[in-house]
PDB file of C-alpha atoms and ligand atoms in Angstrom:
ATOM      1  CA  MET A 275      16.863  23.089  11.344  1.00  0.00           C
ATOM      2  CA  SER A 276      14.915  20.320  13.096  1.00  0.00           C
ATOM      3  CA  LEU A 277      14.120  17.106  11.237  1.00  0.00           C
ATOM      4  CA  LYS A 278      10.480  18.134  11.091  1.00  0.00           C
ATOM      5  CA  GLU A 279      11.353  21.482   9.506  1.00  0.00           C
ATOM      6  CA  GLN A 280      13.452  19.733   6.858  1.00  0.00           C
ATOM      7  CA  ILE A 281      10.443  17.779   5.560  1.00  0.00           C
ATOM      8  CA  ASP A 282       9.144  18.966   2.187  1.00  0.00           C
ATOM      9  CA  LYS A 283       5.406  19.406   2.822  1.00  0.00           C
ATOM     10  CA  SER A 284       4.672  19.034  -0.906  1.00  0.00           C
ATOM     11  CA  LYS A 285       6.268  15.558  -1.006  1.00  0.00           C
ATOM     12  CA  ILE A 286       4.641  13.816   1.948  1.00  0.00           C
ATOM     13  CA  PRO A 287       3.954  10.145   1.072  1.00  0.00           C
ATOM     14  CA  GLN A 288       0.218   9.648   0.831  1.00  0.00           C
ATOM     15  CA  HIS A 289       0.350   6.133   2.306  1.00  0.00           C
ATOM     16  CA  VAL A 290       2.923   4.820   4.791  1.00  0.00           C
ATOM     17  CA  ALA A 291       2.920   1.186   5.961  1.00  0.00           C
ATOM     18  CA  ILE A 292       4.835   0.000   9.026  1.00  0.00           C
ATOM     19  CA  ILE A 293       6.032  -3.428  10.169  1.00  0.00           C
ATOM     20  CA  MET A 294       6.283  -2.783  13.910  1.00  0.00           C
ATOM     21  CA  ASP A 295       8.955  -5.225  15.009  1.00  0.00           C
ATOM     22  CA  GLY A 296      11.185  -5.705  18.041  1.00  0.00           C
ATOM     23  CA  ASN A 297       8.779  -5.573  20.991  1.00  0.00           C
ATOM     24  CA  GLY A 298       9.994  -8.921  22.341  1.00  0.00           C
ATOM     25  CA  ARG A 299      13.690  -8.053  22.093  1.00  0.00           C
ATOM     26  CA  TRP A 300      13.090  -4.646  23.667  1.00  0.00           C
ATOM     27  CA  ALA A 301      11.414  -6.320  26.661  1.00  0.00           C
ATOM     28  CA  LYS A 302      14.116  -8.988  26.926  1.00  0.00           C
ATOM     29  CA  GLN A 303      16.835  -6.329  27.062  1.00  0.00           C
ATOM     30  CA  ARG A 304      15.032  -5.011  30.143  1.00  0.00           C
ATOM     31  CA  GLN A 305      14.506  -8.471  31.712  1.00  0.00           C
ATOM     32  CA  HIS A 306      10.755  -8.152  31.211  1.00  0.00           C
ATOM     33  CA  ASP A 307       8.306 -10.509  29.538  1.00  0.00           C
ATOM     34  CA  ARG A 308       7.261 -10.025  25.923  1.00  0.00           C
ATOM     35  CA  THR A 309       3.873  -8.575  26.887  1.00  0.00           C
ATOM     36  CA  PHE A 310       5.635  -5.608  28.458  1.00  0.00           C
ATOM     37  CA  GLY A 311       7.242  -4.994  25.067  1.00  0.00           C
ATOM     38  CA  HIS A 312       3.857  -5.003  23.332  1.00  0.00           C
ATOM     39  CA  GLU A 313       2.390  -2.668  25.967  1.00  0.00           C
ATOM     40  CA  SER A 314       5.289  -0.282  25.464  1.00  0.00           C
ATOM     41  CA  GLY A 315       4.770  -0.604  21.709  1.00  0.00           C
ATOM     42  CA  VAL A 316       1.329   0.930  22.120  1.00  0.00           C
ATOM     43  CA  ILE A 317       2.970   4.220  23.169  1.00  0.00           C
ATOM     44  CA  SER A 318       4.870   4.186  19.855  1.00  0.00           C
ATOM     45  CA  VAL A 319       1.635   3.398  18.004  1.00  0.00           C
ATOM     46  CA  LYS A 320      -0.100   6.412  19.558  1.00  0.00           C
ATOM     47  CA  GLU A 321       2.759   8.814  18.865  1.00  0.00           C
ATOM     48  CA  THR A 322       3.225   7.558  15.297  1.00  0.00           C
ATOM     49  CA  VAL A 323      -0.489   7.795  14.495  1.00  0.00           C
ATOM     50  CA  GLU A 324      -0.812  11.340  15.829  1.00  0.00           C
ATOM     51  CA  THR A 325       2.389  12.508  14.130  1.00  0.00           C
ATOM     52  CA  ALA A 326       1.457  10.909  10.815  1.00  0.00           C
ATOM     53  CA  ALA A 327      -1.929  12.648  10.834  1.00  0.00           C
ATOM     54  CA  GLU A 328      -0.355  15.955  11.829  1.00  0.00           C
ATOM     55  CA  ILE A 329       2.168  16.006   8.979  1.00  0.00           C
ATOM     56  CA  GLY A 330      -0.432  15.118   6.376  1.00  0.00           C
ATOM     57  CA  ILE A 331      -0.035  11.401   5.724  1.00  0.00           C
ATOM     58  CA  LYS A 332      -3.448  10.284   4.457  1.00  0.00           C
ATOM     59  CA  TYR A 333      -3.194   6.512   5.017  1.00  0.00           C
ATOM     60  CA  LEU A 334      -1.187   4.704   7.684  1.00  0.00           C
ATOM     61  CA  THR A 335      -1.210   0.897   7.704  1.00  0.00           C
ATOM     62  CA  LEU A 336       0.162  -0.875  10.785  1.00  0.00           C
ATOM     63  CA  TYR A 337       0.990  -4.594  10.778  1.00  0.00           C
ATOM     64  CA  ALA A 338      -0.446  -5.306  14.236  1.00  0.00           C
ATOM     65  CA  PHE A 339      -1.015  -9.075  14.038  1.00  0.00           C
ATOM     66  CA  SER A 340      -0.033 -11.421  11.234  1.00  0.00           C
ATOM     67  CA  SER A 341      -1.711 -14.723  10.324  1.00  0.00           C
ATOM     68  CA  GLU A 342       1.510 -16.372  11.515  1.00  0.00           C
ATOM     69  CA  ASN A 343       1.268 -14.654  14.928  1.00  0.00           C
ATOM     70  CA  TRP A 344      -1.537 -17.119  15.826  1.00  0.00           C
ATOM     71  CA  ASN A 345       1.284 -19.680  16.237  1.00  0.00           C
ATOM     72  CA  ARG A 346       2.760 -17.808  19.223  1.00  0.00           C
ATOM     73  CA  PRO A 347       2.110 -19.152  22.752  1.00  0.00           C
ATOM     74  CA  LYS A 348      -1.574 -18.786  23.666  1.00  0.00           C
ATOM     75  CA  SER A 349      -0.697 -16.491  26.584  1.00  0.00           C
ATOM     76  CA  GLU A 350       1.022 -14.038  24.221  1.00  0.00           C
ATOM     77  CA  VAL A 351      -1.795 -14.182  21.643  1.00  0.00           C
ATOM     78  CA  ASP A 352      -4.360 -13.525  24.403  1.00  0.00           C
ATOM     79  CA  ALA A 353      -2.298 -10.651  25.790  1.00  0.00           C
ATOM     80  CA  LEU A 354      -1.941  -9.080  22.330  1.00  0.00           C
ATOM     81  CA  MET A 355      -5.659  -9.388  21.634  1.00  0.00           C
ATOM     82  CA  SER A 356      -6.703  -7.843  24.949  1.00  0.00           C
ATOM     83  CA  LEU A 357      -4.154  -5.064  24.443  1.00  0.00           C
ATOM     84  CA  LEU A 358      -5.677  -4.426  21.078  1.00  0.00           C
ATOM     85  CA  VAL A 359      -9.245  -4.302  22.410  1.00  0.00           C
ATOM     86  CA  LYS A 360      -8.172  -2.080  25.321  1.00  0.00           C
ATOM     87  CA  THR A 361      -6.242   0.314  23.067  1.00  0.00           C
ATOM     88  CA  ILE A 362      -9.002   0.535  20.476  1.00  0.00           C
ATOM     89  CA  ASN A 363     -11.524   1.280  23.244  1.00  0.00           C
ATOM     90  CA  GLN A 364      -9.368   3.854  24.986  1.00  0.00           C
ATOM     91  CA  GLU A 365      -8.213   5.576  21.834  1.00  0.00           C
ATOM     92  CA  THR A 366     -11.462   5.988  19.895  1.00  0.00           C
ATOM     93  CA  LYS A 367     -11.842   9.453  21.419  1.00  0.00           C
ATOM     94  CA  THR A 368      -8.266  10.412  20.424  1.00  0.00           C
ATOM     95  CA  LEU A 369      -8.969   9.163  16.897  1.00  0.00           C
ATOM     96  CA  ASN A 370     -12.076  11.369  16.749  1.00  0.00           C
ATOM     97  CA  ASP A 371     -10.235  14.350  18.286  1.00  0.00           C
ATOM     98  CA  ASN A 372      -7.600  14.000  15.550  1.00  0.00           C
ATOM     99  CA  ASN A 373     -10.175  13.387  12.790  1.00  0.00           C
ATOM    100  CA  ILE A 374      -8.765   9.896  12.097  1.00  0.00           C
ATOM    101  CA  ARG A 375     -10.824   7.112  10.565  1.00  0.00           C
ATOM    102  CA  LEU A 376     -10.102   3.536  11.672  1.00  0.00           C
ATOM    103  CA  LYS A 377     -10.184   0.632   9.203  1.00  0.00           C
ATOM    104  CA  ALA A 378      -8.881  -2.944   9.263  1.00  0.00           C
ATOM    105  CA  ILE A 379      -7.597  -5.491   6.760  1.00  0.00           C
ATOM    106  CA  GLY A 380      -7.074  -9.222   7.251  1.00  0.00           C
ATOM    107  CA  ASP A 381      -9.031 -12.312   8.126  1.00  0.00           C
ATOM    108  CA  LEU A 382     -11.222 -10.450  10.608  1.00  0.00           C
ATOM    109  CA  GLN A 383     -13.618 -13.410  10.902  1.00  0.00           C
ATOM    110  CA  SER A 384     -10.841 -15.307  12.665  1.00  0.00           C
ATOM    111  CA  LEU A 385     -10.719 -12.762  15.506  1.00  0.00           C
ATOM    112  CA  GLU A 386     -12.436 -13.599  18.756  1.00  0.00           C
ATOM    113  CA  SER A 387     -16.005 -12.256  18.744  1.00  0.00           C
ATOM    114  CA  GLN A 388     -15.332  -9.592  21.399  1.00  0.00           C
ATOM    115  CA  THR A 389     -12.250  -8.318  19.559  1.00  0.00           C
ATOM    116  CA  PHE A 390     -14.201  -8.218  16.297  1.00  0.00           C
ATOM    117  CA  ALA A 391     -17.141  -6.404  17.942  1.00  0.00           C
ATOM    118  CA  GLU A 392     -14.925  -3.747  19.567  1.00  0.00           C
ATOM    119  CA  LEU A 393     -13.079  -3.220  16.307  1.00  0.00           C
ATOM    120  CA  GLN A 394     -16.335  -2.831  14.373  1.00  0.00           C
ATOM    121  CA  LYS A 395     -17.618  -0.356  16.956  1.00  0.00           C
ATOM    122  CA  ALA A 396     -14.503   1.827  16.663  1.00  0.00           C
ATOM    123  CA  ILE A 397     -14.616   1.608  12.852  1.00  0.00           C
ATOM    124  CA  GLU A 398     -18.245   2.792  12.884  1.00  0.00           C
ATOM    125  CA  ASN A 399     -17.598   5.525  15.474  1.00  0.00           C
ATOM    126  CA  THR A 400     -14.775   7.023  13.415  1.00  0.00           C
ATOM    127  CA  ALA A 401     -16.240   6.446   9.948  1.00  0.00           C
ATOM    128  CA  SER A 402     -16.840  10.103   9.100  1.00  0.00           C
ATOM    129  CA  ASN A 403     -13.314  11.333   9.964  1.00  0.00           C
ATOM    130  CA  THR A 404     -11.301  12.700   7.062  1.00  0.00           C
ATOM    131  CA  GLN A 405      -7.786  13.781   8.119  1.00  0.00           C
ATOM    132  CA  MET A 406      -6.197  10.318   7.944  1.00  0.00           C
ATOM    133  CA  THR A 407      -7.202   6.662   7.609  1.00  0.00           C
ATOM    134  CA  LEU A 408      -5.512   4.317  10.079  1.00  0.00           C
ATOM    135  CA  ILE A 409      -5.595   0.767   8.737  1.00  0.00           C
ATOM    136  CA  LEU A 410      -4.823  -2.036  11.179  1.00  0.00           C
ATOM    137  CA  ALA A 411      -3.621  -5.262   9.566  1.00  0.00           C
ATOM    138  CA  LEU A 412      -5.045  -7.936  11.862  1.00  0.00           C
ATOM    139  CA  SER A 413      -4.773 -11.641  11.288  1.00  0.00           C
ATOM    140  CA  TYR A 414      -3.362 -10.496   7.963  1.00  0.00           C
ATOM    141  CA  SER A 415      -1.014 -12.134   5.527  1.00  0.00           C
ATOM    142  CA  SER A 416      -0.480 -11.169   1.947  1.00  0.00           C
ATOM    143  CA  ARG A 417      -0.544 -14.728   0.588  1.00  0.00           C
ATOM    144  CA  TRP A 418      -3.876 -15.289   2.372  1.00  0.00           C
ATOM    145  CA  GLU A 419      -5.235 -12.079   0.831  1.00  0.00           C
ATOM    146  CA  ILE A 420      -4.035 -12.952  -2.691  1.00  0.00           C
ATOM    147  CA  THR A 421      -5.311 -16.538  -2.414  1.00  0.00           C
ATOM    148  CA  LYS A 422      -8.746 -15.224  -1.357  1.00  0.00           C
ATOM    149  CA  ALA A 423      -8.757 -12.824  -4.301  1.00  0.00           C
ATOM    150  CA  ILE A 424      -7.955 -15.660  -6.727  1.00  0.00           C
ATOM    151  CA  GLU A 425     -10.734 -17.770  -5.207  1.00  0.00           C
ATOM    152  CA  GLN A 426     -13.261 -14.938  -5.644  1.00  0.00           C
ATOM    153  CA  ILE A 427     -12.159 -14.262  -9.223  1.00  0.00           C
ATOM    154  CA  ALA A 428     -12.428 -17.982 -10.013  1.00  0.00           C
ATOM    155  CA  ILE A 429     -15.978 -18.091  -8.618  1.00  0.00           C
ATOM    156  CA  LYS A 430     -16.963 -15.126 -10.792  1.00  0.00           C
ATOM    157  CA  LEU A 431     -15.434 -16.806 -13.856  1.00  0.00           C
ATOM    158  CA  LYS A 432     -17.272 -20.017 -13.098  1.00  0.00           C
ATOM    159  CA  ASN A 433     -20.575 -18.144 -12.686  1.00  0.00           C
ATOM    160  CA  LYS A 434     -19.878 -16.280 -15.939  1.00  0.00           C
ATOM    161  CA  GLU A 435     -19.991 -12.933 -14.098  1.00  0.00           C
ATOM    162  CA  LEU A 436     -16.486 -12.243 -15.387  1.00  0.00           C
ATOM    163  CA  GLN A 437     -14.661 -12.963 -18.657  1.00  0.00           C
ATOM    164  CA  ILE A 438     -11.001 -14.087 -18.766  1.00  0.00           C
ATOM    165  CA  GLU A 439     -10.204 -11.071 -21.000  1.00  0.00           C
ATOM    166  CA  GLU A 440     -11.301  -8.756 -18.175  1.00  0.00           C
ATOM    167  CA  ILE A 441      -8.535  -9.973 -15.865  1.00  0.00           C
ATOM    168  CA  ASN A 442      -5.866  -7.312 -15.453  1.00  0.00           C
ATOM    169  CA  GLN A 443      -3.847  -5.752 -12.625  1.00  0.00           C
ATOM    170  CA  ASP A 444      -6.580  -3.293 -11.641  1.00  0.00           C
ATOM    171  CA  LEU A 445      -9.089  -6.119 -11.424  1.00  0.00           C
ATOM    172  CA  VAL A 446      -6.786  -8.152  -9.161  1.00  0.00           C
ATOM    173  CA  SER A 447      -6.228  -5.069  -6.942  1.00  0.00           C
ATOM    174  CA  SER A 448      -9.982  -4.601  -6.677  1.00  0.00           C
ATOM    175  CA  PHE A 449     -10.328  -8.046  -5.067  1.00  0.00           C
ATOM    176  CA  LEU A 450      -7.740  -7.346  -2.352  1.00  0.00           C
ATOM    177  CA  ASN A 451      -8.607  -6.109   1.160  1.00  0.00           C
ATOM    178  CA  THR A 452      -6.730  -2.925   0.308  1.00  0.00           C
ATOM    179  CA  ALA A 453      -8.913  -2.121  -2.722  1.00  0.00           C
ATOM    180  CA  PRO A 454     -10.174   1.200  -1.276  1.00  0.00           C
ATOM    181  CA  TYR A 455      -6.674   2.495  -0.548  1.00  0.00           C
ATOM    182  CA  PRO A 456      -3.745   3.619  -2.723  1.00  0.00           C
ATOM    183  CA  ASP A 457      -0.554   1.527  -2.656  1.00  0.00           C
ATOM    184  CA  PRO A 458       1.960   2.684  -0.024  1.00  0.00           C
ATOM    185  CA  GLU A 459       4.797   4.901  -1.234  1.00  0.00           C
ATOM    186  CA  LEU A 460       6.865   4.093   1.864  1.00  0.00           C
ATOM    187  CA  LEU A 461       7.209   0.915   3.947  1.00  0.00           C
ATOM    188  CA  ILE A 462       9.078   1.128   7.257  1.00  0.00           C
ATOM    189  CA  ARG A 463      10.325  -1.906   9.185  1.00  0.00           C
ATOM    190  CA  THR A 464      11.835  -1.496  12.629  1.00  0.00           C
ATOM    191  CA  SER A 465      14.250  -3.718  14.592  1.00  0.00           C
ATOM    192  CA  GLY A 466      16.944  -4.201  11.965  1.00  0.00           C
ATOM    193  CA  GLU A 467      15.314  -7.162  10.201  1.00  0.00           C
ATOM    194  CA  TYR A 468      15.400  -7.028   6.386  1.00  0.00           C
ATOM    195  CA  ARG A 469      12.237  -8.942   5.579  1.00  0.00           C
ATOM    196  CA  ILE A 470       8.731  -8.224   4.351  1.00  0.00           C
ATOM    197  CA  SER A 471       7.126 -11.069   6.354  1.00  0.00           C
ATOM    198  CA  ASN A 472       4.088 -11.657   4.133  1.00  0.00           C
ATOM    199  CA  PHE A 473       2.958  -8.003   4.292  1.00  0.00           C
ATOM    200  CA  LEU A 474       1.308  -6.229   1.323  1.00  0.00           C
ATOM    201  CA  LEU A 475       3.343  -8.196  -1.252  1.00  0.00           C
ATOM    202  CA  TRP A 476       1.205  -7.095  -4.213  1.00  0.00           C
ATOM    203  CA  GLN A 477       0.843  -3.494  -3.039  1.00  0.00           C
ATOM    204  CA  ILE A 478       4.571  -2.766  -2.495  1.00  0.00           C
ATOM    205  CA  ALA A 479       5.657  -3.399  -6.097  1.00  0.00           C
ATOM    206  CA  TYR A 480       7.000   0.194  -6.344  1.00  0.00           C
ATOM    207  CA  THR A 481       7.145   1.118  -2.658  1.00  0.00           C
ATOM    208  CA  GLU A 482      10.312   2.594  -1.153  1.00  0.00           C
ATOM    209  CA  LEU A 483      11.579   0.355   1.653  1.00  0.00           C
ATOM    210  CA  TYR A 484      13.096   1.836   4.803  1.00  0.00           C
ATOM    211  CA  PHE A 485      14.729  -0.350   7.453  1.00  0.00           C
ATOM    212  CA  THR A 486      15.770   1.021  10.841  1.00  0.00           C
ATOM    213  CA  PRO A 487      17.538  -0.759  13.721  1.00  0.00           C
ATOM    214  CA  ILE A 488      15.273   1.025  16.242  1.00  0.00           C
ATOM    215  CA  LEU A 489      13.108  -1.459  18.158  1.00  0.00           C
ATOM    216  CA  TRP A 490       9.404  -0.601  17.875  1.00  0.00           C
ATOM    217  CA  PRO A 491       8.885   0.508  21.522  1.00  0.00           C
ATOM    218  CA  ASP A 492      11.667   3.086  20.972  1.00  0.00           C
ATOM    219  CA  PHE A 493      10.153   4.423  17.726  1.00  0.00           C
ATOM    220  CA  ARG A 494       9.206   8.092  18.109  1.00  0.00           C
ATOM    221  CA  SER A 495       8.120  11.024  15.911  1.00  0.00           C
ATOM    222  CA  GLU A 496      11.766  11.849  15.134  1.00  0.00           C
ATOM    223  CA  ASN A 497      12.211   8.340  13.665  1.00  0.00           C
ATOM    224  CA  LEU A 498       9.183   8.856  11.436  1.00  0.00           C
ATOM    225  CA  TYR A 499      10.596  12.201  10.270  1.00  0.00           C
ATOM    226  CA  GLU A 500      13.921  10.467   9.502  1.00  0.00           C
ATOM    227  CA  ALA A 501      12.155   7.847   7.391  1.00  0.00           C
ATOM    228  CA  ILE A 502      10.185  10.476   5.481  1.00  0.00           C
ATOM    229  CA  LEU A 503      13.299  12.574   4.839  1.00  0.00           C
ATOM    230  CA  ASP A 504      15.085   9.487   3.554  1.00  0.00           C
ATOM    231  CA  TYR A 505      12.114   8.774   1.259  1.00  0.00           C
ATOM    232  CA  GLN A 506      12.073  12.369   0.017  1.00  0.00           C
ATOM    233  CA  ASN A 507      15.727  12.105  -1.002  1.00  0.00           C
ATOM    234  CA  ARG A 508      15.122   9.086  -3.220  1.00  0.00           C
ATOM    235  CA  GLU A 509      14.371   9.125  -6.907  1.00  0.00           C
ATOM    236  CA  ARG A 510      11.310   7.046  -7.709  1.00  0.00           C
ATOM    237  CA  ARG A 511      11.705   5.903 -11.319  1.00  0.00           C
ATOM    238  CA  PHE A 512       8.945   3.306 -11.822  1.00  0.00           C
ATOM    239  CA  GLY A 513      11.158   1.506 -14.354  1.00  0.00           C
ATOM    240  CA  MET A 514      11.966   4.683 -16.324  1.00  0.00           C
ATOM    241  CA  THR A 515      15.342   6.421 -16.742  1.00  0.00           C
ATOM    242  CA  SER A 516      16.231   9.584 -14.786  1.00  0.00           C
ATOM    243  CA  GLU A 517      16.008  11.586 -18.051  1.00  0.00           C
ATOM    244  CA  GLN A 518      12.523  10.289 -18.810  1.00  0.00           C
ATOM    245  CA  LEU A 519      11.437  11.224 -15.308  1.00  0.00           C
ATOM    246  CA  LEU A 520      12.229  14.900 -15.973  1.00  0.00           C
ATOM    247  CA  ASN A 521       9.450  14.982 -18.601  1.00  0.00           C
ATOM    248  CA  PHE A 522       7.059  12.738 -16.675  1.00  0.00           C
TER     249      PHE A 522
HETATM  250  C1  FPP B 157       6.403  -7.499  16.695  1.00  0.00           C
HETATM  251  O1  FPP B 157       7.320  -7.589  17.747  1.00  0.00           O
HETATM  252  C2  FPP B 157       5.132  -6.884  17.103  1.00  0.00           C
HETATM  253  C3  FPP B 157       3.927  -7.538  17.133  1.00  0.00           C
HETATM  254  C4  FPP B 157       3.765  -8.928  16.742  1.00  0.00           C
HETATM  255  C5  FPP B 157       2.698  -6.876  17.588  1.00  0.00           C
HETATM  256  C6  FPP B 157       2.591  -5.391  17.412  1.00  0.00           C
HETATM  257  C7  FPP B 157       1.590  -4.903  18.369  1.00  0.00           C
HETATM  258  C8  FPP B 157       1.652  -3.753  19.068  1.00  0.00           C
HETATM  259  C9  FPP B 157       2.695  -2.739  18.890  1.00  0.00           C
HETATM  260  C10 FPP B 157       0.640  -3.436  20.128  1.00  0.00           C
HETATM  261  C11 FPP B 157      -0.765  -3.283  19.722  1.00  0.00           C
HETATM  262  C12 FPP B 157      -1.017  -2.557  18.473  1.00  0.00           C
HETATM  263  C13 FPP B 157      -2.010  -1.673  18.263  1.00  0.00           C
HETATM  264  C14 FPP B 157      -2.247  -1.193  16.872  1.00  0.00           C
HETATM  265  C15 FPP B 157      -2.870  -1.142  19.312  1.00  0.00           C
HETATM  266  P1  FPP B 157       7.866  -9.032  18.148  1.00  0.00           P
HETATM  267  O2  FPP B 157       7.027  -9.543  19.253  1.00  0.00           O
HETATM  268  O3  FPP B 157       7.915  -9.900  16.939  1.00  0.00           O
HETATM  269  O4  FPP B 157       9.316  -8.676  18.647  1.00  0.00           O
HETATM  270  P2  FPP B 157      10.623  -9.578  18.505  1.00  0.00           P
HETATM  271  O5  FPP B 157      10.876  -9.760  17.029  1.00  0.00           O
HETATM  272  O6  FPP B 157      11.677  -8.759  19.169  1.00  0.00           O
HETATM  273  O7  FPP B 157      10.345 -10.864  19.209  1.00  0.00           O
END
């Protein structure tokens, strides 16, 4: 049986998040510059997005550019941004053909105006699609997101629009960029690094973590199937015992 056939269709994770890592190392192994690695990573992005939608994943979040990535050499930041604009432009039709809605999380105001405008255009052009939501994390970091949420809650407290007794976990979640989306059930990180790198720290409290040595430009549908099969073989207990789970 193929990996795809082994997947239990009734246990597909609703939301999968991916830290796409290893583009630079992949390029270096081939004596190319880092930009070549990012360009090759776009092929993996396309295949992963289409496969995820096809197998019934409802939300796919990709860590495309972290707040910390601004510290990379300007030439690499510029190359990543133009790759992003180019890909978003070229792929809007594919997103529509596959009934995929595009969304973004992160400090979008910090993007260059052309990048922001192209992103907004694609978000608007795909807004009515329903098969899957593709969420790009751009200029995103979890500590930035949580700090912003605290700031907004504090302002509401100060303006007496909110009472201290009303603060609970759901309220905090509602102030995060990810408020409209469920928490991911599965987080994948490529390239053999065992880190979360400031990604969705609040949202992954109960998420299953899957680390693969595959470098992102080599990541293909089969690797996504492997991750989902691994997830499906785990027991998610949410702090309960195995016995309690049977009656849950
Ligand atoms: C990490 O590899 C990857 C990134 C910082 C960028 C990811 C971007 C893409 C795959 C292309 C554009 C994306 C979209 C959604 C169109 P790295 O550079 O940190 O690799 P290294 O750890 O080997 O140096």
